[in-house]
Coordinates of C-alpha atoms in Angstrom, one line a residue:
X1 CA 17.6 34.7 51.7
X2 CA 18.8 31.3 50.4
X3 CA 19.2 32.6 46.5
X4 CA 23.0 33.7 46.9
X5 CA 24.0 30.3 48.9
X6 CA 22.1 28.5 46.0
X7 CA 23.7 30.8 43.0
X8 CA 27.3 30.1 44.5
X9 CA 26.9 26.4 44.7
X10 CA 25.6 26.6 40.5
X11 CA 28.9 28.2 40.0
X12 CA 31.0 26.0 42.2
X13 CA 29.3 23.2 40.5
X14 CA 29.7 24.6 37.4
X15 CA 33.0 25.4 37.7
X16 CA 33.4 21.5 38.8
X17 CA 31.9 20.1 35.7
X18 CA 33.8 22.4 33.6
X19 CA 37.0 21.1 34.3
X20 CA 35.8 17.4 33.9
X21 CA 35.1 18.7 30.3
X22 CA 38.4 19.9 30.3
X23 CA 40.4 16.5 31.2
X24 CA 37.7 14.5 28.7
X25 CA 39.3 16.7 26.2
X26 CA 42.7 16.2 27.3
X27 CA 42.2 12.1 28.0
X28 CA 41.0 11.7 24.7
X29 CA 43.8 13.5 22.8
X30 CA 46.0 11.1 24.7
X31 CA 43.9 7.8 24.1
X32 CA 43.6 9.2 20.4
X33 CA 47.4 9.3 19.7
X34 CA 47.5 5.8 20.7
X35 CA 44.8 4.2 18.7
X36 CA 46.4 2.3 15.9
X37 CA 43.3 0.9 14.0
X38 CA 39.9 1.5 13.1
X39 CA 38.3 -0.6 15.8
X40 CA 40.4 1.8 18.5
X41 CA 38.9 4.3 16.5
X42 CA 34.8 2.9 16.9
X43 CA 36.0 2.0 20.6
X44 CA 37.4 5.4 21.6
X45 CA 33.9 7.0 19.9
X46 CA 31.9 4.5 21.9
X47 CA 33.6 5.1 25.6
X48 CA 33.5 9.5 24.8
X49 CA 30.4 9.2 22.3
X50 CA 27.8 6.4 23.3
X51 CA 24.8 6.9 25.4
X52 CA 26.8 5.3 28.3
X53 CA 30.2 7.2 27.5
X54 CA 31.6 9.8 29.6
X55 CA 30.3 12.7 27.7
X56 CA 26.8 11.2 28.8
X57 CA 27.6 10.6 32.1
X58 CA 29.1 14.2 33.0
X59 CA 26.0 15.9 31.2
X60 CA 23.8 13.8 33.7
X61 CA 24.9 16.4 36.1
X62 CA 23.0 19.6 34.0
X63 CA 19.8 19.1 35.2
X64 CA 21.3 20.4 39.0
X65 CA 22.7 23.8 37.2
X66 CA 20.8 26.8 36.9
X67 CA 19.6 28.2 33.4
X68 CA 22.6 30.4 32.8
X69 CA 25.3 27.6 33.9
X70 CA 23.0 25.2 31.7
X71 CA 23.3 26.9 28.6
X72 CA 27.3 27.5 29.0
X73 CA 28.0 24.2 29.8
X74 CA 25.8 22.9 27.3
X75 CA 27.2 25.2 24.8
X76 CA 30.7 24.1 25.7
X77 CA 29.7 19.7 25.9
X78 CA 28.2 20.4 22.2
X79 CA 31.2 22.1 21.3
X80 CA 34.1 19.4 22.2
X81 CA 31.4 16.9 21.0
X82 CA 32.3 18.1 17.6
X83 CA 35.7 18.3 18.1
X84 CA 35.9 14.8 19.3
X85 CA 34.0 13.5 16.3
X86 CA 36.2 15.7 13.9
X87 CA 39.0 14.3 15.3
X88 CA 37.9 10.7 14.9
X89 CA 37.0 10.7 11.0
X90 CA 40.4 12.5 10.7
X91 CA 41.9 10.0 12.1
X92 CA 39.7 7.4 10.5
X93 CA 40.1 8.4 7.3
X94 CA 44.1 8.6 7.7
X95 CA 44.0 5.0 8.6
X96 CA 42.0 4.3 5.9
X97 CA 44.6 5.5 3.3
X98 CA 47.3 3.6 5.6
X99 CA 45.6 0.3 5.1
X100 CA 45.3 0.4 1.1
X101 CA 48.8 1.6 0.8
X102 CA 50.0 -1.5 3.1
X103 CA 48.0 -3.6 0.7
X104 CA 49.2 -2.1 -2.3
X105 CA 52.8 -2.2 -1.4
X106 CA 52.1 -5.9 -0.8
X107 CA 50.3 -6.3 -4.6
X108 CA 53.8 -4.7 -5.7
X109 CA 52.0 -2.8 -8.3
X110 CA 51.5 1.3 -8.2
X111 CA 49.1 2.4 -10.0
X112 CA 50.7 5.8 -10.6
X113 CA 53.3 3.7 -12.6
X114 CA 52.2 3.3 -16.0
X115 CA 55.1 0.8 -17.1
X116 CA 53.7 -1.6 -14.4
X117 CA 50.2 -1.2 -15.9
X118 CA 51.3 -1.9 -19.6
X119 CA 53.0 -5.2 -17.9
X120 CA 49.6 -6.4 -16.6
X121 CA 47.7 -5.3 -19.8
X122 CA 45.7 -3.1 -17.6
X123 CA 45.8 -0.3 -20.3
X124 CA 44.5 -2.3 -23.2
X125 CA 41.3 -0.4 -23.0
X126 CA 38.8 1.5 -25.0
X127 CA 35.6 3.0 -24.8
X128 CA 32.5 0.4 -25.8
X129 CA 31.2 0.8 -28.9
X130 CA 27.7 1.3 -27.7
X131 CA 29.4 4.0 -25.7
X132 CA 31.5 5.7 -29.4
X133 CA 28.2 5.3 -31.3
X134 CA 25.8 6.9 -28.6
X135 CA 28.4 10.0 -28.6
X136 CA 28.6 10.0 -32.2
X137 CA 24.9 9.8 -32.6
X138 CA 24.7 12.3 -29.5
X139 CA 26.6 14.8 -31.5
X140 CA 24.7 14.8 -34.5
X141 CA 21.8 15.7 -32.9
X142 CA 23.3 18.3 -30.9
X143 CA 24.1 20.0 -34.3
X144 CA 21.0 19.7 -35.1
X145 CA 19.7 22.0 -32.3
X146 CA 18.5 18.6 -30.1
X147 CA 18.7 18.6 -27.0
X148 CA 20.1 15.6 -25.0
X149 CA 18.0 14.5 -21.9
X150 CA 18.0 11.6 -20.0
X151 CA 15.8 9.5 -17.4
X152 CA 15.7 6.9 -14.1
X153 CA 16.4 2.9 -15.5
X154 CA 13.6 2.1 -12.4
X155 CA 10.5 3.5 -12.9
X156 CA 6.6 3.4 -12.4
X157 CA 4.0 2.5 -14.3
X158 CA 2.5 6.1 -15.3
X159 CA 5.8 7.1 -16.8
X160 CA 6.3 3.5 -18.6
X161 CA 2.5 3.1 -19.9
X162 CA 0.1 4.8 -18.5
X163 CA 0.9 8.3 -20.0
X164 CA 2.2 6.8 -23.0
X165 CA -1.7 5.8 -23.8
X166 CA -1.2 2.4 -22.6
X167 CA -4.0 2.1 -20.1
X168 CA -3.9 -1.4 -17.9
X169 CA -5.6 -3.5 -19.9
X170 CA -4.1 -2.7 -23.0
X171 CA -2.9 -5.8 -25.0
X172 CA 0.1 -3.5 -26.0
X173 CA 1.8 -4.6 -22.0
X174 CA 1.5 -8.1 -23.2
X175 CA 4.1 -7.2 -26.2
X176 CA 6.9 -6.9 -23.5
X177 CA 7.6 -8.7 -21.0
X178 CA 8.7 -6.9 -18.2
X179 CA 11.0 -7.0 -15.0
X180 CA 8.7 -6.1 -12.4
X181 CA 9.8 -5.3 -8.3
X182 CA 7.8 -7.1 -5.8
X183 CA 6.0 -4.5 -4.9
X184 CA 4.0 -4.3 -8.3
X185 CA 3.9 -0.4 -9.0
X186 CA 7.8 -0.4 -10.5
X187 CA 9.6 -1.9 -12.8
X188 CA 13.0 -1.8 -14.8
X189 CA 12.1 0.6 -18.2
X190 CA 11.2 -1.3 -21.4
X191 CA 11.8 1.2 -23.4
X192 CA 13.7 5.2 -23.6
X193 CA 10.2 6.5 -24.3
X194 CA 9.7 7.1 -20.1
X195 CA 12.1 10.1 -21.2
X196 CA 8.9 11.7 -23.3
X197 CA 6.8 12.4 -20.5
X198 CA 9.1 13.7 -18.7
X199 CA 10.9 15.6 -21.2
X200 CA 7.4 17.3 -22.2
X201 CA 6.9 18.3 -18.5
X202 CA 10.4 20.0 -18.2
X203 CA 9.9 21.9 -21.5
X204 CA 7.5 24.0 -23.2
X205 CA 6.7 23.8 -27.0
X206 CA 8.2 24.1 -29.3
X207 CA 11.2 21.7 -28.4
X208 CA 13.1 18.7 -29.7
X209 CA 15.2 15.9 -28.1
X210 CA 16.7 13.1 -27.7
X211 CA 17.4 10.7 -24.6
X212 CA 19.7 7.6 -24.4
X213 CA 19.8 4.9 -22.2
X214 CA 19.6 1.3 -20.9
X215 CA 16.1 -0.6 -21.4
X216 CA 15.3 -4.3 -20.1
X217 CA 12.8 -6.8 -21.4
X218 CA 12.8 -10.3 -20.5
X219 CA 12.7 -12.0 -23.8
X220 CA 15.2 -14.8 -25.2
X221 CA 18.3 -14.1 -26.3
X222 CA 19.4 -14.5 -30.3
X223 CA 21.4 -13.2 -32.6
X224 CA 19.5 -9.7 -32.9
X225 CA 17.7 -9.4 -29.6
X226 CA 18.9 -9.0 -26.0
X227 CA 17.5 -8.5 -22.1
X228 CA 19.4 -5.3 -21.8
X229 CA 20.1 -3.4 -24.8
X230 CA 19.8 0.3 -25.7
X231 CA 17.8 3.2 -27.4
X232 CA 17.4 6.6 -27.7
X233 CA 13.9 8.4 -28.0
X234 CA 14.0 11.3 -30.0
X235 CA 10.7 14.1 -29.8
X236 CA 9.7 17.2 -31.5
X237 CA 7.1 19.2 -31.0
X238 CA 5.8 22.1 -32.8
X239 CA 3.3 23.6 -34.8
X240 CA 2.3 21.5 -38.3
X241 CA 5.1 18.8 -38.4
X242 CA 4.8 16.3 -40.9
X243 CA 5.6 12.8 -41.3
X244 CA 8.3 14.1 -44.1
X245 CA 10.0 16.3 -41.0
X246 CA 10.5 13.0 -39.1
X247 CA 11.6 11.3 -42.4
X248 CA 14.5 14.5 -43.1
X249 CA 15.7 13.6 -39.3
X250 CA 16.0 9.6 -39.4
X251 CA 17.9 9.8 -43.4
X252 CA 19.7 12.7 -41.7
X253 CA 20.8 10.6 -38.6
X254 CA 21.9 7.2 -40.7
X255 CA 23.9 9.3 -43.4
X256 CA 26.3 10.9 -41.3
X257 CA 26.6 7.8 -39.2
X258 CA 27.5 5.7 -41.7
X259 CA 29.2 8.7 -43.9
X260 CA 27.1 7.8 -47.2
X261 CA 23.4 7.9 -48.3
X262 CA 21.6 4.6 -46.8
X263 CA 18.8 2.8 -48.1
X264 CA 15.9 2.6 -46.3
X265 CA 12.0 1.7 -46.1
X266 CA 9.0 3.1 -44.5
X267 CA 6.2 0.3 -43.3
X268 CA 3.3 0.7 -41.5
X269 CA 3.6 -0.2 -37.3
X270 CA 1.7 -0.2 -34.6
X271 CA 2.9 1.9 -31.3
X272 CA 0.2 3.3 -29.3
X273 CA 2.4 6.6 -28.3
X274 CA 2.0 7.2 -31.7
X275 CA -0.5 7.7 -34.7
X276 CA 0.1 7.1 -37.6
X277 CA 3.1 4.5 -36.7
X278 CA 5.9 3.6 -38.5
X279 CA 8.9 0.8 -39.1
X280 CA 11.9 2.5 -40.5
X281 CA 13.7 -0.7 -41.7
X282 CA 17.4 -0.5 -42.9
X283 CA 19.2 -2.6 -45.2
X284 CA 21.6 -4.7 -43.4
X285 CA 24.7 -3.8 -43.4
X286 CA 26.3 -6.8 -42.1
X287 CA 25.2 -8.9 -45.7
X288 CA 24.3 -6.0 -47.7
X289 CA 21.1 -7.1 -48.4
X290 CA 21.9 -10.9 -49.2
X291 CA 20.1 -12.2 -46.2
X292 CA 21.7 -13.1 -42.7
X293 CA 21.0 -14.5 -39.4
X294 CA 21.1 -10.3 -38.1
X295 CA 18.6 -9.7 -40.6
X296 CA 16.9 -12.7 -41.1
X297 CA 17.2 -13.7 -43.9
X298 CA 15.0 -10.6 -45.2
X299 CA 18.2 -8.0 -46.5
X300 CA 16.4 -5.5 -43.9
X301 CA 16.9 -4.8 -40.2
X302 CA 13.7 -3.4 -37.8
X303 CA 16.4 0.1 -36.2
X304 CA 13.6 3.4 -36.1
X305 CA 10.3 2.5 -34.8
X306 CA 9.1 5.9 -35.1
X307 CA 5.3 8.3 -35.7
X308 CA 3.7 11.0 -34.9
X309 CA 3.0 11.7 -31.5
X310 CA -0.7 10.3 -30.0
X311 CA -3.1 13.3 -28.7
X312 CA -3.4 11.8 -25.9
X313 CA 0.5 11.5 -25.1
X314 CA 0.4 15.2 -25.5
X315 CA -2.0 15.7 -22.9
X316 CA 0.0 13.5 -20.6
X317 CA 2.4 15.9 -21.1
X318 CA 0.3 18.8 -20.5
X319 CA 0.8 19.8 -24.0
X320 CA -2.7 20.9 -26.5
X321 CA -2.9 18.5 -29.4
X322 CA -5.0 21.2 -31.0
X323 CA -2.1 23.8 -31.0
X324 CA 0.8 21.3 -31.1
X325 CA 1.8 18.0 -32.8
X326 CA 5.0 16.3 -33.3
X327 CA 7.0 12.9 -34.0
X328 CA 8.9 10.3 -31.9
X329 CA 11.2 7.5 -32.8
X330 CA 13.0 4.9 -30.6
X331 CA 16.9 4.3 -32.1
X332 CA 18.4 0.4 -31.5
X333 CA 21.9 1.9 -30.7
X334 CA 22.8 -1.8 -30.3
X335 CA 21.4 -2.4 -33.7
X336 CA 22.7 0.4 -34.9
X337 CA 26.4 -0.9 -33.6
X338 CA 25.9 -3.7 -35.4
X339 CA 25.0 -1.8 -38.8
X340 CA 28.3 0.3 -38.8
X341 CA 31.0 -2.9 -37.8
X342 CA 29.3 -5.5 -39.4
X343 CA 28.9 -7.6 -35.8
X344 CA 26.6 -10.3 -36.6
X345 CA 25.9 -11.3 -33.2
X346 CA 24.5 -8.9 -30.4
X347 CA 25.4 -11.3 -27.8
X348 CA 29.0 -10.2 -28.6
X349 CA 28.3 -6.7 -27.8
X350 CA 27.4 -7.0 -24.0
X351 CA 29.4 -10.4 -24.1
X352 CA 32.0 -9.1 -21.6
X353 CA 35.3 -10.2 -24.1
X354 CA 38.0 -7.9 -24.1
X355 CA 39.0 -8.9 -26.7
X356 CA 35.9 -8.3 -28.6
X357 CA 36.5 -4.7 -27.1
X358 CA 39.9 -4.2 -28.2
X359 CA 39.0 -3.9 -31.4
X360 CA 37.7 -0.3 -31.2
X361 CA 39.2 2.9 -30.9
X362 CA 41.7 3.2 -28.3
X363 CA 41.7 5.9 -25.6

């Protein structure tokens, strides 16, 4: 006989909490429009938002209502909850903007003013020329039916040894010397051929391509080696490939980069990704073969490591070395800049010298 007392006091109450809701609303509209900066802004969230703000504290008063006034008001609370933080990032992001114009105005330059740019020699740039030979050499082999992939600069050891048949106590770790995280299990990539694996797992024979990207060693610094330089891994797997097919690619690549026939020399190498291994040697461009500090001294530059791929990288790549086979190479793009501008120093390359840069095509 006490339900319809108790149902009229869940509405009056209700109805009580309701219009609270209603003049949070309102107040903060009003507090809002006055804030003028962005610690207003995390101060207004804090007093409507935090777990002691008066969102919080009206809500306290649910656990009173009755299912059905619960779930409106609830309903409703969520709902100018959203408003309220809408309203805020609006409002945040508007001052924002506000704040870098002040600062800009004060600079005096606009950067939608190109005269003002020219005056600060702002649009002397250019595109590196790691950056114009990688799209050249990118192009080629997209002509070529390649496709272009590319991989993480962090990685673990699976992708970076392990599945390229260099088991942990292989003496072929101790020929780079790698940036390891604290943690032991990654590292920054020594080489592009992390993209293999991968690129064998995302693809199904046949297939070819070619990945580009930064590589880190920590080795010393000369006139033809660097910490951070860069690659590209080429692949291609198939059905009875042949040293000679990876021999058509590389003479291929280095003719149309450097628009004429190019001398080079196959030697014997040792990669364990790949079996047989090759050097693909190139005669330097920078002293034509007289003997240089690039070169040294020998007429030839190390740019194509290169082979046919190992059995056993194939079944890291879930591929059947007795169906398929196929041939990798690694590209020194650095090297390779080097070869068609005659730079005789790599240390200039990723020297930061504008006006080392400048010297390139302009964009």
């Amino acid at each position: 006989m006490f339900l319809p007392i108790l149902m009229h006091t869940f509405v009056w109450e209700s109805m009580d909490m309701l219009k609270e809701l209603e003049q949070l609303k309102s107040d903060f509209k009003t507090s809002l429009s006055k804030a003028a900066t962005k610690t207003h802004l995390l101060e207004l969230k804090s007093v409507y938002l935090g777990k002691k703000g008066k969102l919080s504290s009206i809500l306290k008063g649910l656990k009173e209502m009755g299912p059905k006034e619960r779930k409106t008001l609830g309903q409703k609370s969520n709902e100018y909850k959203r408003e309220i933080e809408t309203a805020l990032s609006k409002k945040m992001e508007a001052l924002e903007v506000f704040e870098i114009d002040e600062k800009l105005k004060k600079t005096g330059v606009d950067p939608t003013y190109r005269e003002s740019l020219f005056d600060l020699g702002l649009m002397e740039a250019g595109l590196h020329p790691v950056t114009l030979v990688q799209r050249e050499v990118e192009d080629i082999f997209l002509s070529m039916g390649l496709d272009i992939l590319d991989g993480p600069h962090i990685e673990d050891d699976y992708h970076n040894f392990e599945a390229l048949n260099i088991p942990a106590d292989h003496p072929a770790r101790d020929m780079q010397d790698t940036f390891w995280f604290k943690d032991l299990k990654h590292l920054l990539r020594t080489h592009t051929s992390t993209i293999q694996i991968r690129g064998m797992k995302m693809q199904r024979p046949p297939f070819k391509f070619v990945g580009p990207g930064k590589v880190f060693r920590s080795e010393r610094t000369d006139a033809s080696h660097e910490m951070v330089f860069h690659q590209l891994e080429g692949m291609m797997v198939d059905k009875d490939l042949s040293v000679a097919n990876l021999i058509y690619f590389m003479k291929t690549l280095l003719t149309e980069v450097f628009g004429k026939e190019t001398e080079v020399r196959l030697r014997p190498g040792f990669f364990p990704f790949v079996e047989p291994g090759f050097e693909l040697d190139i005669r330097c461009q920078v002293c034509h073969g007289k003997g240089c500090r690039v070169c040294k001294q020998s007429g030839w530059v190390e740019l194509l490591p290169c082979g046919m791929v190992h059995p056993n990288v194939l079944r890291f790549g879930r591929i059947d070395p007795s169906v398929y086979n196929g041939f990798a190479f690694g590209l020194g793009l650095d090297r390779l800049v080097m070869m068609k501008y005659g730079i005789d120093d790599i240390r200039h390359i990723h020297g930061g010298d504008l006006r080392f840069i400048s010297q390139f095509r302009m964009y």
